[in-house]
Rosetta silent file (secondary structure, phi, psi, omega in degrees, C-alpha in Angstrom):
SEQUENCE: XXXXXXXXXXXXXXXXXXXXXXXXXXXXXXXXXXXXXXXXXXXXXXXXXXXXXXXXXXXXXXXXXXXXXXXXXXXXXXXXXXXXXXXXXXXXXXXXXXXXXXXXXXXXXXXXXXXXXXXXXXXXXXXXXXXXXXXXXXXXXXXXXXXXXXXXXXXXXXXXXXXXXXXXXXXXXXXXXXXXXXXXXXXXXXXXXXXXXXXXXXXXXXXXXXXXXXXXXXXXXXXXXXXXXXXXXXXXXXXXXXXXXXXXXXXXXXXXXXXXXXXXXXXXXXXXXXXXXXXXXXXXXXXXXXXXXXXXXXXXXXXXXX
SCORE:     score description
SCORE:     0.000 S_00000001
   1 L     0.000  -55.651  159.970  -79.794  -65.082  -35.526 S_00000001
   2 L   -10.534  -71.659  166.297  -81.429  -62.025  -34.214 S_00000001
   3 L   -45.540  -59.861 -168.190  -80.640  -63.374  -30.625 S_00000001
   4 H   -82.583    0.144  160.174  -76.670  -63.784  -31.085 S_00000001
   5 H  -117.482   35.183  165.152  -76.273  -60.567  -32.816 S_00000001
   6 H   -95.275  -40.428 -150.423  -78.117  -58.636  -29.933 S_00000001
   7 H   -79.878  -58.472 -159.458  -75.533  -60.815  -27.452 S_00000001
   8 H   -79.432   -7.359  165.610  -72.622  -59.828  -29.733 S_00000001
   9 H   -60.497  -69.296 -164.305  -73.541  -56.627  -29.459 S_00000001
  10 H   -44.313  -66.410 -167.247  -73.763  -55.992  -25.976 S_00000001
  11 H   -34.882  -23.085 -167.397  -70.409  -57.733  -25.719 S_00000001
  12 H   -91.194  -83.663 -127.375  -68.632  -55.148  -28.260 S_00000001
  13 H   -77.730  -34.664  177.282  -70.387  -52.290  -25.929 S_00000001
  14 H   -72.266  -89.815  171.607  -69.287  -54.072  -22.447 S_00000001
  15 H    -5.952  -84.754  159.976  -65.694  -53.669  -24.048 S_00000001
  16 H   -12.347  -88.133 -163.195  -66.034  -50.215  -25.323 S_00000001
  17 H   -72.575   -6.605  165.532  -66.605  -49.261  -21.882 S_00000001
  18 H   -65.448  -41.065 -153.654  -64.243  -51.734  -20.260 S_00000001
  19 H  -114.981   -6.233  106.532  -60.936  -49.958  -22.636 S_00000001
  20 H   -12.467  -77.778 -172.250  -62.710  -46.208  -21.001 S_00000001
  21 H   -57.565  -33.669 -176.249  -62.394  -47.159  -17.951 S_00000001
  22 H   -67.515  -20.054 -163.482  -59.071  -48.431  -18.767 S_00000001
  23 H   -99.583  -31.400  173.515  -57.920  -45.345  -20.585 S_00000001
  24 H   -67.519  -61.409  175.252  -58.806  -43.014  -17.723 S_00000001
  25 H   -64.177  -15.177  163.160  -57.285  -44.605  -15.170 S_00000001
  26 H   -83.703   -2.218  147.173  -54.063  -44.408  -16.951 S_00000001
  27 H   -60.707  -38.393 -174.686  -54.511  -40.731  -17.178 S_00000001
  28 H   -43.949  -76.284 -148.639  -55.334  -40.895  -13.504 S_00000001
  29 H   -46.788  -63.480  174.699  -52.392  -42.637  -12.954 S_00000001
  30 H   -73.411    5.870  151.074  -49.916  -40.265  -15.056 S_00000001
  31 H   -95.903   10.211  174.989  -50.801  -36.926  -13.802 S_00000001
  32 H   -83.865  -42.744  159.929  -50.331  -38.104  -10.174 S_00000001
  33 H   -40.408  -51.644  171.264  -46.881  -39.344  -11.339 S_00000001
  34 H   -65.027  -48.074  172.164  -46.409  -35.917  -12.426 S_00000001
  35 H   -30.749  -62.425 -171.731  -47.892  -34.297   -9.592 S_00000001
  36 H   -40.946  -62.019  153.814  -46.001  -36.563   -7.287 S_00000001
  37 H   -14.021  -54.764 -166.901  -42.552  -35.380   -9.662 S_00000001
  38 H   -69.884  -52.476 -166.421  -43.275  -31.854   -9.255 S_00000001
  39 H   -73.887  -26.271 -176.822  -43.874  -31.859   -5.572 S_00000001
  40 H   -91.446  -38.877  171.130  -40.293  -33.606   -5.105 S_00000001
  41 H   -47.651  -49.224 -171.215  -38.441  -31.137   -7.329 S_00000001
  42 H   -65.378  -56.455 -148.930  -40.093  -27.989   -4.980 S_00000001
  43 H   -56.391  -58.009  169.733  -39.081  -29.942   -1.783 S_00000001
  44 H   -74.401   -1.868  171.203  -35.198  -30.211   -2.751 S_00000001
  45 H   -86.800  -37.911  173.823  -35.138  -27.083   -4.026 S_00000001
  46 H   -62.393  -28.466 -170.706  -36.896  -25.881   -0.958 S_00000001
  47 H  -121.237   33.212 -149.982  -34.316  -27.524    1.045 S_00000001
  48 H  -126.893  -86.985  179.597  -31.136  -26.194   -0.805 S_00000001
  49 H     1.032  -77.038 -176.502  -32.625  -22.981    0.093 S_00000001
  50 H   -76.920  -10.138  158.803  -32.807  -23.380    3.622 S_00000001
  51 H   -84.691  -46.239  179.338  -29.082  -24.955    3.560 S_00000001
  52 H   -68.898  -24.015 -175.212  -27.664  -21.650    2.100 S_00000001
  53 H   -73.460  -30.737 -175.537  -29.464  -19.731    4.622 S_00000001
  54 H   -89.032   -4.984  174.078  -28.084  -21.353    7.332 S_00000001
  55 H   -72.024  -58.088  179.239  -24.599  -21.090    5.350 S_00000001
  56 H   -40.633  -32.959 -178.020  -25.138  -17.295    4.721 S_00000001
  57 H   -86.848  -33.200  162.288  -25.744  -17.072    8.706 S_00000001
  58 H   -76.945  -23.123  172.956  -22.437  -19.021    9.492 S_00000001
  59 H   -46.260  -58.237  176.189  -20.786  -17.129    7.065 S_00000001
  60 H   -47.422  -47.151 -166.920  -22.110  -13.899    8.785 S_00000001
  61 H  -103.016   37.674  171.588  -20.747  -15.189   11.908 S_00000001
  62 H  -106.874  -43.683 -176.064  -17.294  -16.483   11.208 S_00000001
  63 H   -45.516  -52.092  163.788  -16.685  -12.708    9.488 S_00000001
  64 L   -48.810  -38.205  176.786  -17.813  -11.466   12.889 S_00000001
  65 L   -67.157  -24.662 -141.293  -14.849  -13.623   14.439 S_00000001
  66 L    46.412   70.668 -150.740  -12.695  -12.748   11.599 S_00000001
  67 L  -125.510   51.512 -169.582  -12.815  -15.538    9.599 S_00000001
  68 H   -93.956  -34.958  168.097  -13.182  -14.069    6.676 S_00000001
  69 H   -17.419  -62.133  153.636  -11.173  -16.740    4.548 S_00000001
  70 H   -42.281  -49.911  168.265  -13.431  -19.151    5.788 S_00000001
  71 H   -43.641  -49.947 -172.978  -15.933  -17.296    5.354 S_00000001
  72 H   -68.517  -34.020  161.065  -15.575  -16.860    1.741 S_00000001
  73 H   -74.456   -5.894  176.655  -15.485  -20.897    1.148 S_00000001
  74 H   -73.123  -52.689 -160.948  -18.918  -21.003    3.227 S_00000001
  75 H   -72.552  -12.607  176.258  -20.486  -18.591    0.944 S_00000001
  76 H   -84.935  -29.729 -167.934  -19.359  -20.444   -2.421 S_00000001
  77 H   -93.836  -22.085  157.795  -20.876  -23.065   -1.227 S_00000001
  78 H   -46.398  -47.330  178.623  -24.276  -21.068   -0.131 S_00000001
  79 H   -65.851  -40.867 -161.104  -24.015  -20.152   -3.981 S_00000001
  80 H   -69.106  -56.788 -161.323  -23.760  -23.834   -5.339 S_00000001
  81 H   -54.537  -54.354  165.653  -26.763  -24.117   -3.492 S_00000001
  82 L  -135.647  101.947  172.370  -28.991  -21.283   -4.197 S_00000001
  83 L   -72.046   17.644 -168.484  -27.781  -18.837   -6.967 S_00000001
  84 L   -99.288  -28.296 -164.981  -30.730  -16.917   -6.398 S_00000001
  85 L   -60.860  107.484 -168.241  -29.883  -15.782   -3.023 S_00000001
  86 H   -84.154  -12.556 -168.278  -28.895  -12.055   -3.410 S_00000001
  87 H   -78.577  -44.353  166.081  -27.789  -11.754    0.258 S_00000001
  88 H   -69.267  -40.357  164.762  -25.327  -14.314   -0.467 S_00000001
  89 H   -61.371  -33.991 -177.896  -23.917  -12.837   -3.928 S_00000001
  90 H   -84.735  -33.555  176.405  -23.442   -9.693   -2.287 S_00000001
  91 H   -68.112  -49.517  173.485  -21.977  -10.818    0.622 S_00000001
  92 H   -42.135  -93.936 -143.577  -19.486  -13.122   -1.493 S_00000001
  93 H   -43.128  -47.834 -152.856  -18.473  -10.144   -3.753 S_00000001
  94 H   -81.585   -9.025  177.584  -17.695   -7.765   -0.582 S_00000001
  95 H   -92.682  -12.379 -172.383  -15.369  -10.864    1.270 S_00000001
  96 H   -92.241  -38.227  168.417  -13.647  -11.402   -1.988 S_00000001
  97 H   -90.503   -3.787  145.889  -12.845   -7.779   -2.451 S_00000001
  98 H   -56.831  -54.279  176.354  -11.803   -7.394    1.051 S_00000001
  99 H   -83.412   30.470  170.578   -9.267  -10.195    0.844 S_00000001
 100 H   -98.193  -34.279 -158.082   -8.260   -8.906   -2.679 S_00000001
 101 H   -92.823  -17.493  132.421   -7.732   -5.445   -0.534 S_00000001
 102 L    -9.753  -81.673 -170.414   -6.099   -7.337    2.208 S_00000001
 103 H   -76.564  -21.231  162.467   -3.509   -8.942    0.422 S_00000001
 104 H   -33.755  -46.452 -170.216   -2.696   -5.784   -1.660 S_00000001
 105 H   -72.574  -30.003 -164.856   -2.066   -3.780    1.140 S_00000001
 106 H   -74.072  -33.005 -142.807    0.448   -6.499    2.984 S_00000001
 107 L  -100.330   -7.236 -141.296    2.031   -6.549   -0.888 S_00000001
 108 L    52.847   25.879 -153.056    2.346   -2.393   -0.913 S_00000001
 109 L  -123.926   45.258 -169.534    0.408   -1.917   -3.183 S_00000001
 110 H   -36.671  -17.134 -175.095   -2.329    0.867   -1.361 S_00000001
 111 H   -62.785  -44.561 -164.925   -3.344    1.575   -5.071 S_00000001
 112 H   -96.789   -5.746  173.106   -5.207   -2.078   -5.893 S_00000001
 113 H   -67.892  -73.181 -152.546   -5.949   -2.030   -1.917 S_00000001
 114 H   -63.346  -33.259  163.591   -8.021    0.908   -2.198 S_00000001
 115 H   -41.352  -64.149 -166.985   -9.584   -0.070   -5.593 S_00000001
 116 H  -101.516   42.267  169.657  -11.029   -2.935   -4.297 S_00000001
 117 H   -93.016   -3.692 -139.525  -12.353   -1.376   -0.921 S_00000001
 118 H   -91.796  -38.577  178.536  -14.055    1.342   -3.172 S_00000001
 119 H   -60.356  -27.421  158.602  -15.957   -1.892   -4.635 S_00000001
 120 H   -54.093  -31.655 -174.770  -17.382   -2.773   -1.286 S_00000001
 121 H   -77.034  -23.583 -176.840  -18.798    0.530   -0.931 S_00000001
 122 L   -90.333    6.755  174.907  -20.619    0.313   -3.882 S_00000001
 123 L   -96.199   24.350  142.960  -21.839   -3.147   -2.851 S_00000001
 124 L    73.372   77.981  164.550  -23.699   -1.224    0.346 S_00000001
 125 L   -64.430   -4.063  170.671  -22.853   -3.602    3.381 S_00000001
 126 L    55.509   38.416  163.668  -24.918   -1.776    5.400 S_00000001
 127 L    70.830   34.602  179.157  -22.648   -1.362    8.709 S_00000001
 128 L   -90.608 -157.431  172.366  -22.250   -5.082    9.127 S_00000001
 129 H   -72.976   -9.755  179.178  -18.959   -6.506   10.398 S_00000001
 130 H   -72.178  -45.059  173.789  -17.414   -6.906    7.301 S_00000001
 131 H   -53.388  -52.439  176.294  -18.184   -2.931    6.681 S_00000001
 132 H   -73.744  -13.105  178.183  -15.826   -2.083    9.931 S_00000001
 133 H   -73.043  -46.449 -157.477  -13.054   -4.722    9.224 S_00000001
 134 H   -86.688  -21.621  163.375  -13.015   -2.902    5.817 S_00000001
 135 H   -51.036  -25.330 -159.901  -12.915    0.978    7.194 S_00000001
 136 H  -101.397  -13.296  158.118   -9.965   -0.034    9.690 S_00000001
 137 H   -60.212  -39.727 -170.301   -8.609   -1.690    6.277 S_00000001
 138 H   -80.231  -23.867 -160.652   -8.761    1.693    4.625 S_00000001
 139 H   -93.051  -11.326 -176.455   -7.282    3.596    7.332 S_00000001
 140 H   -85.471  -27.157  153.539   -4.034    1.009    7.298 S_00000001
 141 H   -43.883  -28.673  122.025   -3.970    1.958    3.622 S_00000001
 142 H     5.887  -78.015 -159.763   -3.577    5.312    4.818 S_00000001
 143 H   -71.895  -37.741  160.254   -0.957    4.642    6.795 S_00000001
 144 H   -42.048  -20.096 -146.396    0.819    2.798    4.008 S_00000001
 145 H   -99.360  -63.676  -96.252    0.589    5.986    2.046 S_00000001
 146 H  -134.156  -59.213  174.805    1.960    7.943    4.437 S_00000001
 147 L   -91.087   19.650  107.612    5.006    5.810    5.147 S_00000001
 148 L   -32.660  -42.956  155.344    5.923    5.292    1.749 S_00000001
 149 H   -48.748  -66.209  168.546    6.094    8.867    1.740 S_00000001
 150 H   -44.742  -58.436 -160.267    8.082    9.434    4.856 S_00000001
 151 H   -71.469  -40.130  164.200   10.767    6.725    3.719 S_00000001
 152 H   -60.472  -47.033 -163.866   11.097    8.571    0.311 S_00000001
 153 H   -77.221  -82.018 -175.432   11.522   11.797    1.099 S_00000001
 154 H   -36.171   -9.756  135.281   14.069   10.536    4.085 S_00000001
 155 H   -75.241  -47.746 -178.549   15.938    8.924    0.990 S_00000001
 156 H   -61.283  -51.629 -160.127   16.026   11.664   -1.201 S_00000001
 157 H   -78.506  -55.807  166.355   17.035   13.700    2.096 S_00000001
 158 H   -50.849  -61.244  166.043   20.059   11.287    2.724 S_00000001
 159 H   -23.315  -57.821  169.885   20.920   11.360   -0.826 S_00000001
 160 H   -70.727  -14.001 -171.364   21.191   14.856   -0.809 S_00000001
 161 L    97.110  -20.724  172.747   23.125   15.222    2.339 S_00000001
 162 L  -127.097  108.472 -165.933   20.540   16.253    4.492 S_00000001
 163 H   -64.425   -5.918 -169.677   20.298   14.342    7.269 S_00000001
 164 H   -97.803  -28.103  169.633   18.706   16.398   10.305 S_00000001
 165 H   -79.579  -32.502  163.791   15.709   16.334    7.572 S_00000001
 166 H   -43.693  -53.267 -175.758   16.044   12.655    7.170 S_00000001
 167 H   -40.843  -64.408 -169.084   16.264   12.046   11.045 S_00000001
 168 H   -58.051  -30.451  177.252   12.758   13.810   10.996 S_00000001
 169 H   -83.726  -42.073  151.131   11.330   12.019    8.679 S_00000001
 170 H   -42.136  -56.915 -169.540   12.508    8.513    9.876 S_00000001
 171 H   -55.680  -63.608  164.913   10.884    9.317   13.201 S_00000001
 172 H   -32.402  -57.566  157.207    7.745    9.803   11.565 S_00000001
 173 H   -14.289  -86.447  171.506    8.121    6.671    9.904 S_00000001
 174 H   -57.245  -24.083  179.569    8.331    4.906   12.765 S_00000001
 175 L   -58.546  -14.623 -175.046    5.869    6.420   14.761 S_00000001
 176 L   -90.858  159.343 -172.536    3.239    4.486   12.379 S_00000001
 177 L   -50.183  173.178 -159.890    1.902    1.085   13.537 S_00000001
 178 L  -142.687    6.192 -172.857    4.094   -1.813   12.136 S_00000001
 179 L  -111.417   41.784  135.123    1.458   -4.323   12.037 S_00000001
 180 L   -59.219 -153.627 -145.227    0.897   -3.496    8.275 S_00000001
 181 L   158.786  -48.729  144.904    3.395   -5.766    6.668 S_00000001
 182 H   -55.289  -31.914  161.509    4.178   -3.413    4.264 S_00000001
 183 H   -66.236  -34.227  156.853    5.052   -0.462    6.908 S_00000001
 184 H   -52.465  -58.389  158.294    7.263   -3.020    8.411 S_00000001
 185 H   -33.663  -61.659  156.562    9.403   -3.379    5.792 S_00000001
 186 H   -13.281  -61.794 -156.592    9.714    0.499    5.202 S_00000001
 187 H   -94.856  -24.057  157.023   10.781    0.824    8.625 S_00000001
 188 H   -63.215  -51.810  154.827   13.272   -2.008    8.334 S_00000001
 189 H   -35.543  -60.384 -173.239   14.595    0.144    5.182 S_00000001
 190 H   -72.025   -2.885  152.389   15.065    2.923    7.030 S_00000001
 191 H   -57.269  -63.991 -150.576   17.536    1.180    9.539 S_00000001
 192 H   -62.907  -75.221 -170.490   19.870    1.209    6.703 S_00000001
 193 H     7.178  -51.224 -152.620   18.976    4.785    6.009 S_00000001
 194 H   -95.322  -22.877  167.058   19.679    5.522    9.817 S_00000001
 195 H   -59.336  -42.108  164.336   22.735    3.542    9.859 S_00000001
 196 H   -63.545  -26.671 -150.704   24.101    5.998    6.580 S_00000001
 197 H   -85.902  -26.104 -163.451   23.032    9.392    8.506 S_00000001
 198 H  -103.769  -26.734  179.881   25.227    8.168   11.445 S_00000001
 199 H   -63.838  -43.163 -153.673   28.257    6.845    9.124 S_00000001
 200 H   -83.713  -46.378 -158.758   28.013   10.408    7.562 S_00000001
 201 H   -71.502  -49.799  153.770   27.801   12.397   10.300 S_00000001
 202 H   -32.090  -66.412 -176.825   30.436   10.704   12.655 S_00000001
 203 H   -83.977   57.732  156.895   32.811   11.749    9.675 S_00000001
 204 H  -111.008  -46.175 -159.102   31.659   15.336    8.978 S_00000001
 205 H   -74.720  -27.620  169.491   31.811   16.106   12.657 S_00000001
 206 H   -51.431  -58.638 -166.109   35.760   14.629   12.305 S_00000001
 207 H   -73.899   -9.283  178.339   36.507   16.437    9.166 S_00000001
 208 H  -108.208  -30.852  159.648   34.700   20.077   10.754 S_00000001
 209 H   -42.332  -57.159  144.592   37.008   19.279   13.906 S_00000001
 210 H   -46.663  -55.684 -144.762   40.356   19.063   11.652 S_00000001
 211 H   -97.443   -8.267 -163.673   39.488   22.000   10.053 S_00000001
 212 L  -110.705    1.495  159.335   38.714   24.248   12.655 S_00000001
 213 L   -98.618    7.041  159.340   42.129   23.428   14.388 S_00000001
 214 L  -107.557 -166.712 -159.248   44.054   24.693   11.339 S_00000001
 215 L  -144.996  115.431  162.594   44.526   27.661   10.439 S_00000001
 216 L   -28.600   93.963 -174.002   44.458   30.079    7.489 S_00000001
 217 L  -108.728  -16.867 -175.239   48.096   31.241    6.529 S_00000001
 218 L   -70.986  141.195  134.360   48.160   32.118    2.658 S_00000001
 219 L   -38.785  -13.514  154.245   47.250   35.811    1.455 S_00000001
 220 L   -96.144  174.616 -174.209   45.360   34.497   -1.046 S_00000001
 221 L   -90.152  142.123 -163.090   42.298   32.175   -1.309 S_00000001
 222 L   -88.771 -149.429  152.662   43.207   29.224    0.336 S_00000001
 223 L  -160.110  164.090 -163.264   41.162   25.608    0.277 S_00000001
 224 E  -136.094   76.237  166.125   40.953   22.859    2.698 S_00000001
 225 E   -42.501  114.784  166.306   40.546   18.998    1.314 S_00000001
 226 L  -121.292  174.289  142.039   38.758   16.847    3.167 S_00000001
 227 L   116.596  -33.279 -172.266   37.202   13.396    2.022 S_00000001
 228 L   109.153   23.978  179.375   39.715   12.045   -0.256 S_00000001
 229 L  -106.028  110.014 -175.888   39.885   14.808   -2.616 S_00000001
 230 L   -20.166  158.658 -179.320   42.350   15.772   -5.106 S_00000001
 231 H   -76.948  -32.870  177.657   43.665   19.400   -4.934 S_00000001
 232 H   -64.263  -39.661 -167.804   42.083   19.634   -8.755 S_00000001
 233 H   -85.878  -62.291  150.761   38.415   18.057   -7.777 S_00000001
 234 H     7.719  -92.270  179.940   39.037   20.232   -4.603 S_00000001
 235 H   -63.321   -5.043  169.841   39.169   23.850   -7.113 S_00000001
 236 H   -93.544  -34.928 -145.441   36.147   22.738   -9.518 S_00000001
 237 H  -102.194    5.189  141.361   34.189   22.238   -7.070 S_00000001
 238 H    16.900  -96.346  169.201   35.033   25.950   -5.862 S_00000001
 239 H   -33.235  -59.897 -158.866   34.978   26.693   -9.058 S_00000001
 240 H   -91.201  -30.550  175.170   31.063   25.293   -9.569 S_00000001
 241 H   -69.708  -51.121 -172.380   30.176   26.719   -5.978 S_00000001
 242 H   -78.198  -16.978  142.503   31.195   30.338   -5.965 S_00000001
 243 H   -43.931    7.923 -158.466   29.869   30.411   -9.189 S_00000001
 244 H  -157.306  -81.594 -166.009   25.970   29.236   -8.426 S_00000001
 245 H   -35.004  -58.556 -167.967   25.966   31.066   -4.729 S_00000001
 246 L    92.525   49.909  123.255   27.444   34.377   -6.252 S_00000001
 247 L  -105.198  148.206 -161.589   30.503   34.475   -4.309 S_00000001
 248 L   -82.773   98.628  168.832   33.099   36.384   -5.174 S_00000001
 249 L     2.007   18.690 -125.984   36.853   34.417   -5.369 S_00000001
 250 L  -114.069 -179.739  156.226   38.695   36.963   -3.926 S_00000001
 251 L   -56.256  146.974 -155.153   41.620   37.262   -1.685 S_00000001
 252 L    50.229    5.599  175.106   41.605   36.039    1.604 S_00000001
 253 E   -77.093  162.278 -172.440   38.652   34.036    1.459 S_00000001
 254 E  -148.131  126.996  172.768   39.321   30.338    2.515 S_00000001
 255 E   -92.217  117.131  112.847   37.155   27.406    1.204 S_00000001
 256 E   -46.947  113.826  178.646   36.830   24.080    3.598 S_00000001
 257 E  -103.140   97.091 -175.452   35.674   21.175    1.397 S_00000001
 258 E  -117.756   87.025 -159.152   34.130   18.045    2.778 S_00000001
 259 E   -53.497  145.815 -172.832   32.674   15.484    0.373 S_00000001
 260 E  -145.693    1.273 -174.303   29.419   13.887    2.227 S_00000001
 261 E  -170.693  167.958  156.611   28.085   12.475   -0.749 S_00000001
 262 L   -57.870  165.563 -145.116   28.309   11.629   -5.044 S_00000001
 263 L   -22.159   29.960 -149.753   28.142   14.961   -6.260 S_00000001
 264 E  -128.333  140.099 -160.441   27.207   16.281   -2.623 S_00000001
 265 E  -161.075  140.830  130.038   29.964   18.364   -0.473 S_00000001
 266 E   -44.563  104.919  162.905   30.123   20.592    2.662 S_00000001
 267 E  -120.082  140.708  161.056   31.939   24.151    1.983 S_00000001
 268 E   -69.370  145.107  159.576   33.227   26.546    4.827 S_00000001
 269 E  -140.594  124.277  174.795   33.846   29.649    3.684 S_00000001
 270 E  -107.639  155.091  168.043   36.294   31.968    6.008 S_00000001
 271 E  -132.363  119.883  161.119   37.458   35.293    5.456 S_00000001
 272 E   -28.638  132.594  154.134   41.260   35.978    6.913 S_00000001
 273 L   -75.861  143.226 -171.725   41.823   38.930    9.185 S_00000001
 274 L   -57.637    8.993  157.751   44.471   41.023    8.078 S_00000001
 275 L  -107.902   12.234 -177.955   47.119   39.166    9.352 S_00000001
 276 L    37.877   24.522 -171.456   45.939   36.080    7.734 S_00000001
 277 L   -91.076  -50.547  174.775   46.118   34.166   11.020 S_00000001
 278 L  -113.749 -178.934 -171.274   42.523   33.939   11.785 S_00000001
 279 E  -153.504  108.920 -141.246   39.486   33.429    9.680 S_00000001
 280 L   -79.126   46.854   99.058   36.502   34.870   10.693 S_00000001
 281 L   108.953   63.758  173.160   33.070   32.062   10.013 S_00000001
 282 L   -70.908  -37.517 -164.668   31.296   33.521    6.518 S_00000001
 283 E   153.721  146.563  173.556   29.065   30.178    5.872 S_00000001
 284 E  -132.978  110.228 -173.880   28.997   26.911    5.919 S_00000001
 285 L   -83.750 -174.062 -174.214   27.155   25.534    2.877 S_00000001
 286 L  -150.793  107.923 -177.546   25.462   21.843    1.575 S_00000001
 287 E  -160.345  133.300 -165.041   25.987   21.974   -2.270 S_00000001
 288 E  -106.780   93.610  163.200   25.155   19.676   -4.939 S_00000001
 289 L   -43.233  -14.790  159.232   27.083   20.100   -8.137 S_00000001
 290 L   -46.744  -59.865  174.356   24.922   18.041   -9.956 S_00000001
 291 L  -118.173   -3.316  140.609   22.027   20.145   -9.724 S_00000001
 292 L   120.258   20.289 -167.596   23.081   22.910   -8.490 S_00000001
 293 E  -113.811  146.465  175.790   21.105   23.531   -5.358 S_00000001
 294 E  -107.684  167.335  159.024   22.417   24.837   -2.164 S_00000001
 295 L  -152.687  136.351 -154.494   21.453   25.461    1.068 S_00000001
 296 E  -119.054  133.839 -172.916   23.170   27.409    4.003 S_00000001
 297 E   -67.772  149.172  174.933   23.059   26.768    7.921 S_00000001
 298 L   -88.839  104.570  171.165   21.170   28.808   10.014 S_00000001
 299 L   -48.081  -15.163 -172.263   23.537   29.324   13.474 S_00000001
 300 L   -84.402  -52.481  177.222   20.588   30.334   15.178 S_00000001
 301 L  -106.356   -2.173  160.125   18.537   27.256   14.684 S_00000001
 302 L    82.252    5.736  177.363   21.331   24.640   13.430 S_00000001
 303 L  -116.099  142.932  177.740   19.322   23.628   10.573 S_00000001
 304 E   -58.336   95.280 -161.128   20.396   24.040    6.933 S_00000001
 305 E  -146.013  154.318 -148.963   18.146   26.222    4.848 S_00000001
 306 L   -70.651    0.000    0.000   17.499   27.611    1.430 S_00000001
């Protein structure tokens, strides 16, 4: 008895240490499985990495080409890859607000151009190529400014009747580059513009031709229609002139009236020689009954001035 419960012994103790060994090596076994796990996670992560880098470097050089469109799907995809990459978020942001500042400017809109060049500067681009595409961006924004300007005032000057300031202004116009998409347009506007200034002028220069081949005959103050105007529309607007200049009605003065515009008229004003035959050259005004502002040519320098 003794004997078989030494022998069942050992046997319970050769077990014991059989289900050890057994318990270890499956520890073995699962942290190498983790290890193993671990080490494959770094590797694709590692090689994600090293795909955005090489995007971020074609990116860089399609921008150089000017590519930036392209560019900007390279770099989203640099991002899928590694969202960590700050070279690439920054780079993104300043191609996104370039072509935001891009298409503004082509739309006319120099306000939301200029907005989003001001965000590239604060994203510091450090004088790559994207930084000089976007200065020579800013300066067509400029130029946008500037002929937006030009074409208004050179409406407002047509409007008003005065066209030798229009002319001047038109010129200007044109003188800026056209390969702005928006300055193109402008400058297509301002054909009609130059197309009114020539309409107007051809008949002013008729209607100052007629008049200076009649001749003052009343003793009293005469007037001169031109234009299409009633003899009544004719004496208001006289009426509304010598009244705002601060000339005086009087006898022998002679008005020439040439409508050049809505509320916008040429007046001569002669004063008769004592024989009422000839009529001596007092001024020849630009006056808007609307608002009431005038301006009178200078003979010396042919331009119309306040």
């Amino acid at each position: 008895m003794t004997l078989q419960l030494n022998i069942k012994r050992s046997l319970t103790g050769v077990i014991a240490i059989a289900m050890l060994f057994s318990l270890a090596a499956c520890r073995n076994s699962s942290q190498s499985g983790a290890t193993s796990g671990s080490s494959s996670t770094s590797s694709s992560e590692q090689s994600d990495q090293k795909r955005a880098a090489t995007l971020l470097k074609k990116a860089q050089k399609q921008i150089e080409n000017g590519q930036t469109t392209s560019a900007l799907t390279t770099l989203k995809k640099a991002q899928e890859l590694d969202s960590s990459n700050d070279k690439v978020s920054k780079l993104l942001a300043n191609v996104q607000n370039y072509l935001d500042a891009k298409d503004a400017l082509n739309d006319g809109d120099t306000s939301s151009a200029n907005e989003s060049l001001a965000k590239m500067t604060s994203e510091q681009t450090n004088g790559d190529a994207l930084t000089s595409q976007a200065k020579d961006l800013s300066t067509k924004a400029a130029q946008l400014k500037e002929a937006n300007r030009w074409y208004q005032n050179a409406y407002d000057a047509v409007s008003n009747g005065y066209y030798e300031t229009a002319k001047a202004d038109l010129a200007k116009l044109n003188a800026l580059p056209s390969s702005v998409r928006g300055i193109k347009n402008l400058q297509n506007q301002g054909k009609s513009l130059t197309s009114q200034i020539n309409a107007a002028s051809s008949s002013t220069t008729t209607a100052q031709s007629s008049n200076s081949s009649s001749s003052s005959t009343s003793s009293s103050t005469t007037s001169q229609t031109t234009g299409g105007l009633t003899d009544e529309q004719t004496d208001q607007v006289i009426t509304s002139f010598t009244g705002t200049v601060g000339i005086t009605n009087q006898s022998g003065l002679s008005f020439g009236v040439t409508q050049l515009g809505t509320n916008y008229y040429q007046v001569e004003v002669r004063q008769n020689n004592s024989s009422n035959t000839v009529g001596s050259l007092t001024g020849i005004y630009r006056y808007n009954t609307q608002t009431g502002s005038y301006t009178k040519l200078n003979t010396i320098t042919g331009k119309y001035e306040k």
